[in-house]
Short mmCIF file of C-alpha atoms in Angstrom, two decimals:
data_model
loop_
_atom_site.label_atom_id
_atom_site.label_comp_id
_atom_site.label_asym_id
_atom_site.label_seq_id
_atom_site.Cartn_x
_atom_site.Cartn_y
_atom_site.Cartn_z
CA MET A 1 18.26 -9.88 25.50
CA GLU A 2 18.92 -7.02 22.90
CA ALA A 3 19.26 -9.26 19.92
CA ILE A 4 15.89 -11.40 21.55
CA SER A 5 13.79 -8.33 21.42
CA LYS A 6 15.28 -6.44 18.36
CA ASN A 7 14.60 -9.80 16.12
CA PHE A 8 11.30 -9.81 18.12
CA PHE A 9 10.00 -6.45 17.06
CA LEU A 10 12.02 -7.60 12.93
CA TYR A 11 9.69 -10.50 13.10
CA LEU A 12 6.39 -8.19 13.75
CA SER A 13 7.42 -5.17 11.01
CA ASN A 14 6.47 -8.09 8.29
CA ASN A 15 3.15 -9.82 9.85
CA LYS A 16 0.37 -8.85 7.26
CA VAL A 17 -2.28 -9.47 9.22
CA LEU A 18 -0.91 -6.66 11.81
CA ASP A 19 -0.33 -4.59 9.36
CA ARG A 20 -4.21 -4.72 8.31
CA LEU A 21 -4.51 -4.38 11.70
CA ALA A 22 -2.32 -0.88 12.43
CA LYS A 23 -4.14 0.65 9.44
CA ARG A 24 -7.51 -0.48 10.39
CA PHE A 25 -7.20 1.15 13.95
CA GLY A 26 -3.64 3.34 13.77
CA ALA A 27 -5.21 5.85 15.77
CA ASN A 28 -6.30 3.65 18.56
CA PHE A 29 -3.23 2.68 19.06
CA GLY A 30 -1.86 6.27 19.13
CA ALA A 31 -0.28 5.82 15.36
CA ASP A 32 -1.17 9.92 15.44
CA LYS A 33 2.08 10.22 17.78
CA ILE A 34 4.65 9.07 16.07
CA VAL A 35 3.31 9.77 12.24
CA GLY A 36 2.07 13.40 10.89
CA GLY A 37 -1.72 11.92 9.93
CA GLU A 38 -2.48 10.12 6.38
CA THR A 39 -1.93 12.96 4.56
CA ILE A 40 0.28 16.08 3.84
CA SER A 41 -2.55 18.42 4.49
CA GLN A 42 -2.92 16.52 7.73
CA ALA A 43 0.86 16.80 8.76
CA ILE A 44 1.62 20.95 7.54
CA PRO A 45 -0.34 22.34 10.79
CA LEU A 46 2.56 19.21 12.97
CA ILE A 47 5.00 20.95 10.51
CA GLN A 48 4.44 24.57 11.38
CA GLN A 49 4.24 24.14 14.98
CA LEU A 50 7.41 22.42 15.29
CA ASN A 51 9.21 25.57 13.26
CA HIS A 52 7.41 27.52 15.32
CA GLU A 53 9.54 26.12 18.23
CA GLY A 54 12.77 26.44 16.34
CA LEU A 55 12.99 22.41 15.10
CA HIS A 56 13.52 22.15 11.68
CA VAL A 57 11.43 18.45 9.58
CA THR A 58 12.06 16.32 7.18
CA VAL A 59 9.08 14.34 5.71
CA ASP A 60 8.13 11.07 4.54
CA HIS A 61 4.82 9.38 2.83
CA LEU A 62 5.54 5.86 4.48
CA GLY A 63 4.96 2.90 1.68
CA GLU A 64 7.84 0.66 0.03
CA PHE A 65 8.61 -1.83 -1.93
CA VAL A 66 5.99 -1.10 -5.28
CA TYR A 67 6.11 -3.90 -7.61
CA SER A 68 3.41 -1.44 -10.25
CA GLU A 69 4.77 0.72 -12.30
CA GLU A 70 1.09 2.58 -12.08
CA GLU A 71 1.37 2.27 -8.09
CA ALA A 72 5.12 3.79 -8.49
CA LYS A 73 4.39 6.65 -10.45
CA GLU A 74 1.34 7.31 -7.86
CA ARG A 75 4.06 7.46 -5.33
CA THR A 76 5.66 9.62 -7.02
CA GLN A 77 3.13 12.22 -7.31
CA GLU A 78 2.55 12.49 -3.76
CA CYS A 79 6.41 13.57 -3.12
CA ILE A 80 5.87 16.49 -6.03
CA ARG A 81 2.36 17.18 -3.95
CA SER A 82 4.24 17.23 -0.68
CA ILE A 83 7.29 19.60 -2.63
CA GLN A 84 4.54 22.09 -3.61
CA ALA A 85 2.77 21.88 0.07
CA ILE A 86 6.16 22.60 0.97
CA ALA A 87 6.77 25.48 -1.23
CA HIS A 88 3.05 27.08 -0.55
CA HIS A 89 3.10 27.26 3.09
CA GLY A 90 6.85 28.10 3.40
CA LEU A 91 8.15 25.60 5.48
CA GLN A 92 11.46 24.62 7.02
CA SER A 93 11.39 20.92 5.63
CA GLU A 94 13.05 18.37 3.22
CA VAL A 95 11.18 15.03 1.86
CA SER A 96 12.92 11.69 2.04
CA LEU A 97 11.97 8.86 -0.09
CA LYS A 98 12.88 5.49 -0.16
CA LEU A 99 13.31 3.92 -4.11
CA THR A 100 11.93 0.96 -3.60
CA SER A 101 8.05 3.05 -3.44
CA LEU A 102 9.14 4.39 -6.56
CA GLY A 103 9.96 1.43 -9.01
CA LEU A 104 13.65 0.38 -7.83
CA ASP A 105 12.76 -3.07 -8.29
CA ILE A 106 10.95 -2.51 -10.90
CA SER A 107 13.48 -0.99 -13.07
CA HIS A 108 16.49 1.03 -13.55
CA GLU A 109 14.67 3.52 -15.86
CA LEU A 110 11.76 3.85 -14.25
CA VAL A 111 13.46 4.57 -10.77
CA MET A 112 15.65 7.17 -13.25
CA GLU A 113 12.60 8.77 -14.26
CA ASN A 114 10.59 9.16 -11.53
CA MET A 115 13.46 10.96 -9.46
CA GLU A 116 14.12 13.11 -12.26
CA LEU A 117 10.37 14.64 -12.05
CA ILE A 118 10.73 15.12 -7.81
CA LEU A 119 13.96 16.54 -8.03
CA GLN A 120 13.17 18.53 -10.69
CA GLU A 121 10.01 20.16 -8.94
CA ALA A 122 12.70 20.37 -5.36
CA GLY A 123 14.82 21.89 -7.72
CA LYS A 124 12.05 24.99 -8.25
CA HIS A 125 11.97 25.39 -4.70
CA ASP A 126 14.95 24.92 -3.66
CA ILE A 127 14.02 21.77 -1.10
CA THR A 128 16.13 19.46 -0.07
CA VAL A 129 15.39 15.50 -1.08
CA THR A 130 17.15 12.70 0.77
CA ILE A 131 17.54 9.09 -0.49
CA ASP A 132 16.51 6.78 2.39
CA MET A 133 19.02 4.25 2.76
CA GLU A 134 16.54 -0.14 2.90
CA ASP A 135 17.90 -3.06 3.46
CA SER A 136 21.69 -3.95 2.41
CA ALA A 137 21.12 -5.56 -0.83
CA ARG A 138 19.44 -2.18 -2.11
CA CYS A 139 22.48 -0.31 -0.37
CA GLY A 140 24.86 0.17 -3.65
CA PRO A 141 22.53 0.10 -6.35
CA THR A 142 20.94 3.11 -4.08
CA LEU A 143 24.37 4.57 -3.56
CA ASP A 144 24.69 4.38 -7.33
CA ILE A 145 21.38 5.85 -8.13
CA TYR A 146 22.53 9.14 -5.91
CA LYS A 147 26.06 9.38 -7.46
CA GLU A 148 24.22 9.31 -10.90
CA LEU A 149 22.10 12.32 -10.18
CA LYS A 150 24.28 14.08 -7.55
CA ALA A 151 25.84 16.34 -10.50
CA THR A 152 22.90 17.55 -11.91
CA TYR A 153 20.46 18.14 -8.51
CA PRO A 154 23.12 19.86 -5.96
CA ASN A 155 20.31 19.14 -3.13
CA LEU A 156 20.44 15.95 -3.14
CA GLY A 157 21.23 13.21 0.28
CA THR A 158 21.60 10.16 0.81
CA VAL A 159 22.12 7.76 3.86
CA VAL A 160 24.87 5.67 5.12
CA GLN A 161 23.66 3.08 7.69
CA SER A 162 26.83 2.19 10.65
CA TYR A 163 25.38 -1.40 11.48
CA LEU A 164 27.24 -2.08 7.86
CA TYR A 165 30.50 -3.40 7.35
CA ARG A 166 30.81 -1.50 4.58
CA SER A 167 29.56 1.85 5.15
CA ASP A 168 33.32 3.51 6.11
CA GLN A 169 34.11 2.48 1.91
CA ASP A 170 31.00 3.74 1.15
CA LEU A 171 31.96 6.97 2.68
CA ASP A 172 35.23 7.11 1.12
CA ASP A 173 33.58 6.23 -2.40
CA LEU A 174 30.62 9.33 -1.64
CA SER A 175 33.91 12.21 -0.78
CA PRO A 176 33.84 13.49 -4.44
CA TYR A 177 30.53 14.54 -4.39
CA ASP A 178 30.32 16.45 -1.35
CA PRO A 179 27.76 14.31 -0.12
CA TYR A 180 25.07 15.71 2.34
CA LEU A 181 24.63 12.38 3.77
CA ARG A 182 22.37 11.40 7.08
CA LEU A 183 24.55 8.90 9.11
CA VAL A 184 22.31 6.53 10.80
CA LYS A 185 22.98 3.07 12.96
CA GLY A 186 20.34 1.21 10.50
CA ALA A 187 17.19 -1.16 11.12
CA TYR A 188 16.29 -4.07 8.22
CA LYS A 189 17.16 -7.40 9.63
CA GLU A 190 20.49 -8.23 7.80
CA SER A 191 23.16 -11.55 8.18
CA GLY A 192 26.44 -11.35 10.24
CA LYS A 193 28.47 -11.14 6.70
CA VAL A 194 27.62 -7.87 5.57
CA ALA A 195 26.25 -6.75 9.12
CA PHE A 196 27.82 -6.34 12.43
CA PRO A 197 26.40 -8.23 15.01
CA GLU A 198 26.97 -5.99 18.37
CA LYS A 199 25.44 -2.74 19.13
CA ARG A 200 28.99 -1.67 20.44
CA LEU A 201 30.58 -2.19 17.09
CA VAL A 202 27.79 -1.06 15.58
CA ASP A 203 27.83 2.82 17.87
CA ASP A 204 32.11 2.52 17.40
CA ASN A 205 31.20 1.93 13.53
CA LEU A 206 28.31 5.43 13.35
CA LYS A 207 31.58 7.67 15.85
CA HIS A 208 33.88 6.42 13.25
CA LEU A 209 31.31 7.55 10.12
CA ILE A 210 29.98 10.59 11.88
CA LYS A 211 34.05 11.47 12.89
CA LYS A 212 35.22 11.09 9.03
CA ASN A 213 32.49 12.92 7.48
CA LEU A 214 33.08 15.85 9.23
CA LEU A 215 36.56 15.91 9.02
CA ASN A 216 36.03 15.22 5.39
CA GLY A 217 34.21 18.70 5.48
CA HIS A 218 30.80 17.05 3.98
CA TYR A 219 27.79 17.96 5.64
CA THR A 220 25.98 15.72 8.43
CA ALA A 221 23.09 14.57 10.04
CA ILE A 222 23.41 12.71 13.49
CA ALA A 223 20.39 10.68 13.24
CA SER A 224 20.45 9.24 16.57
CA HIS A 225 18.57 9.32 19.74
CA ASP A 226 21.27 7.95 22.12
CA ASP A 227 22.92 10.67 24.53
CA ALA A 228 26.41 9.06 24.16
CA ILE A 229 26.54 9.85 20.08
CA ILE A 230 24.88 13.01 20.40
CA ASP A 231 27.82 13.52 23.59
CA PHE A 232 30.84 12.37 21.45
CA THR A 233 29.28 14.38 18.33
CA LYS A 234 29.27 18.00 20.61
CA GLN A 235 32.46 16.95 21.91
CA LEU A 236 33.45 16.19 18.24
CA VAL A 237 32.57 19.76 16.56
CA GLN A 238 33.82 21.99 19.73
CA ASP A 239 37.34 19.79 19.36
CA HIS A 240 37.78 20.45 15.74
CA ASN A 241 36.01 23.95 15.56
CA ILE A 242 33.16 22.50 13.07
CA PRO A 243 30.26 25.44 12.82
CA ASN A 244 27.07 24.49 13.30
CA ASP A 245 26.31 25.42 10.12
CA ARG A 246 27.66 21.73 9.09
CA PHE A 247 26.00 19.36 10.67
CA GLU A 248 22.70 18.84 12.19
CA PHE A 249 20.86 16.29 14.61
CA GLN A 250 18.35 14.11 13.11
CA MET A 251 15.38 12.10 16.01
CA LEU A 252 12.43 11.41 14.82
CA TYR A 253 8.73 13.10 15.36
CA GLY A 254 7.75 11.65 18.73
CA MET A 255 9.71 10.72 20.18
CA ARG A 256 12.84 12.65 23.42
CA ASN A 257 11.02 15.57 22.27
CA GLU A 258 12.24 17.62 25.61
CA THR A 259 16.34 16.59 24.16
CA GLN A 260 15.14 18.40 20.82
CA ALA A 261 14.30 21.24 22.29
CA LYS A 262 16.93 21.75 24.56
CA LEU A 263 19.70 21.23 21.56
CA ALA A 264 17.65 24.11 19.25
CA GLU A 265 18.06 25.99 22.63
CA GLU A 266 20.89 25.15 23.13
CA GLY A 267 22.21 26.65 18.83
CA TYR A 268 21.84 23.19 17.39
CA LYS A 269 20.34 22.64 14.30
CA VAL A 270 17.93 20.39 14.62
CA ARG A 271 15.46 17.95 12.51
CA VAL A 272 12.55 16.12 12.43
CA TYR A 273 11.55 12.83 10.74
CA MET A 274 8.00 12.93 10.17
CA PRO A 275 6.09 10.50 8.92
CA TYR A 276 2.96 10.26 7.38
CA GLY A 277 0.45 7.75 5.54
CA GLU A 278 -1.61 4.53 6.40
CA ASP A 279 1.36 2.20 5.81
CA TRP A 280 2.69 3.08 9.76
CA TYR A 281 3.00 0.08 11.22
CA GLY A 282 6.38 -1.53 9.79
CA TYR A 283 8.30 1.76 10.04
CA PHE A 284 7.23 1.63 14.03
CA MET A 285 7.71 -1.63 14.35
CA ARG A 286 11.43 -1.16 12.69
CA ARG A 287 12.36 1.95 15.43
CA LEU A 288 11.27 -0.24 17.96
CA ALA A 289 13.91 -2.74 16.63
CA GLU A 290 16.58 -0.14 16.22
CA ARG A 291 16.78 0.63 19.75
CA PRO A 292 15.15 -0.95 22.94
CA ALA A 293 14.91 2.75 24.43
CA ASN A 294 12.87 3.53 21.57
CA ILE A 295 10.03 1.20 23.39
CA ALA A 296 10.20 3.05 26.42
CA PHE A 297 9.58 6.92 24.38
CA ALA A 298 6.80 5.09 22.10
CA MET A 299 5.23 4.15 24.97
CA LYS A 300 5.07 7.10 27.15
CA GLY A 301 4.46 9.27 23.56
CA ILE A 302 1.56 6.91 22.89
CA PHE A 303 -0.18 6.51 26.97
CA SER A 304 0.53 10.32 27.47
CA LYS A 305 -2.56 12.82 26.35
#
């Protein structure tokens, strides 16, 4: 049943008709409960409120799979505007981005040029940028770009997905770069040739990756809503005397708000992943596919006032 649910929402995430309807009627269906608005200006008051509550943020301008240089350059400028807004308002926030939105599928030269512009601006303001992970076909190129840039730009992170078989080896390959990693389960539809087919195996591998990266001494963001993963991490850091400034918990904006607040009260660093922009539909469907319990969280958030 879980596999059917996941496949259903992944199918919906690629439905162009529903995507157009979502953009047109998003607010009517609770899009404002899961995204920070259509512009960074609309997101700023929400970030300020989260910061006031003791929570950190990472913002992400929604959109991917850009196929023109002009659009890739505009997405680059949007990232730069986000960085400038964060700095101007003194927000406790980072920036996340997808390489396909910056021209990964067009040319290596274009995506590198755009990343350099973003990272130069982020460096001026000491703001961390995280490269989001996309589907398995783009995993290798994404990590290669991360490694290429990390030597010059230390405030750079990326993502490793536990549902991929390759992720354990990826941690080994990334370790010499002292990586800042967000560890997640993964939310794209993948073949059994490259990804674990069962949730239990994905969960077990996520625990393994968390332990490995933390014991390797690298900063680790545990991006999960699962109590079992959260409890595992809390016990792990206690058993190995890992200080709280070496890791953080990350959760999605609009989901598990009480858990976010409780973790912050307990002294853990908590970061809220806040997307903004019009292209929220595919993002939302993948979140529902990623974890069936998210459906309940989302519906409660959407229909509660």
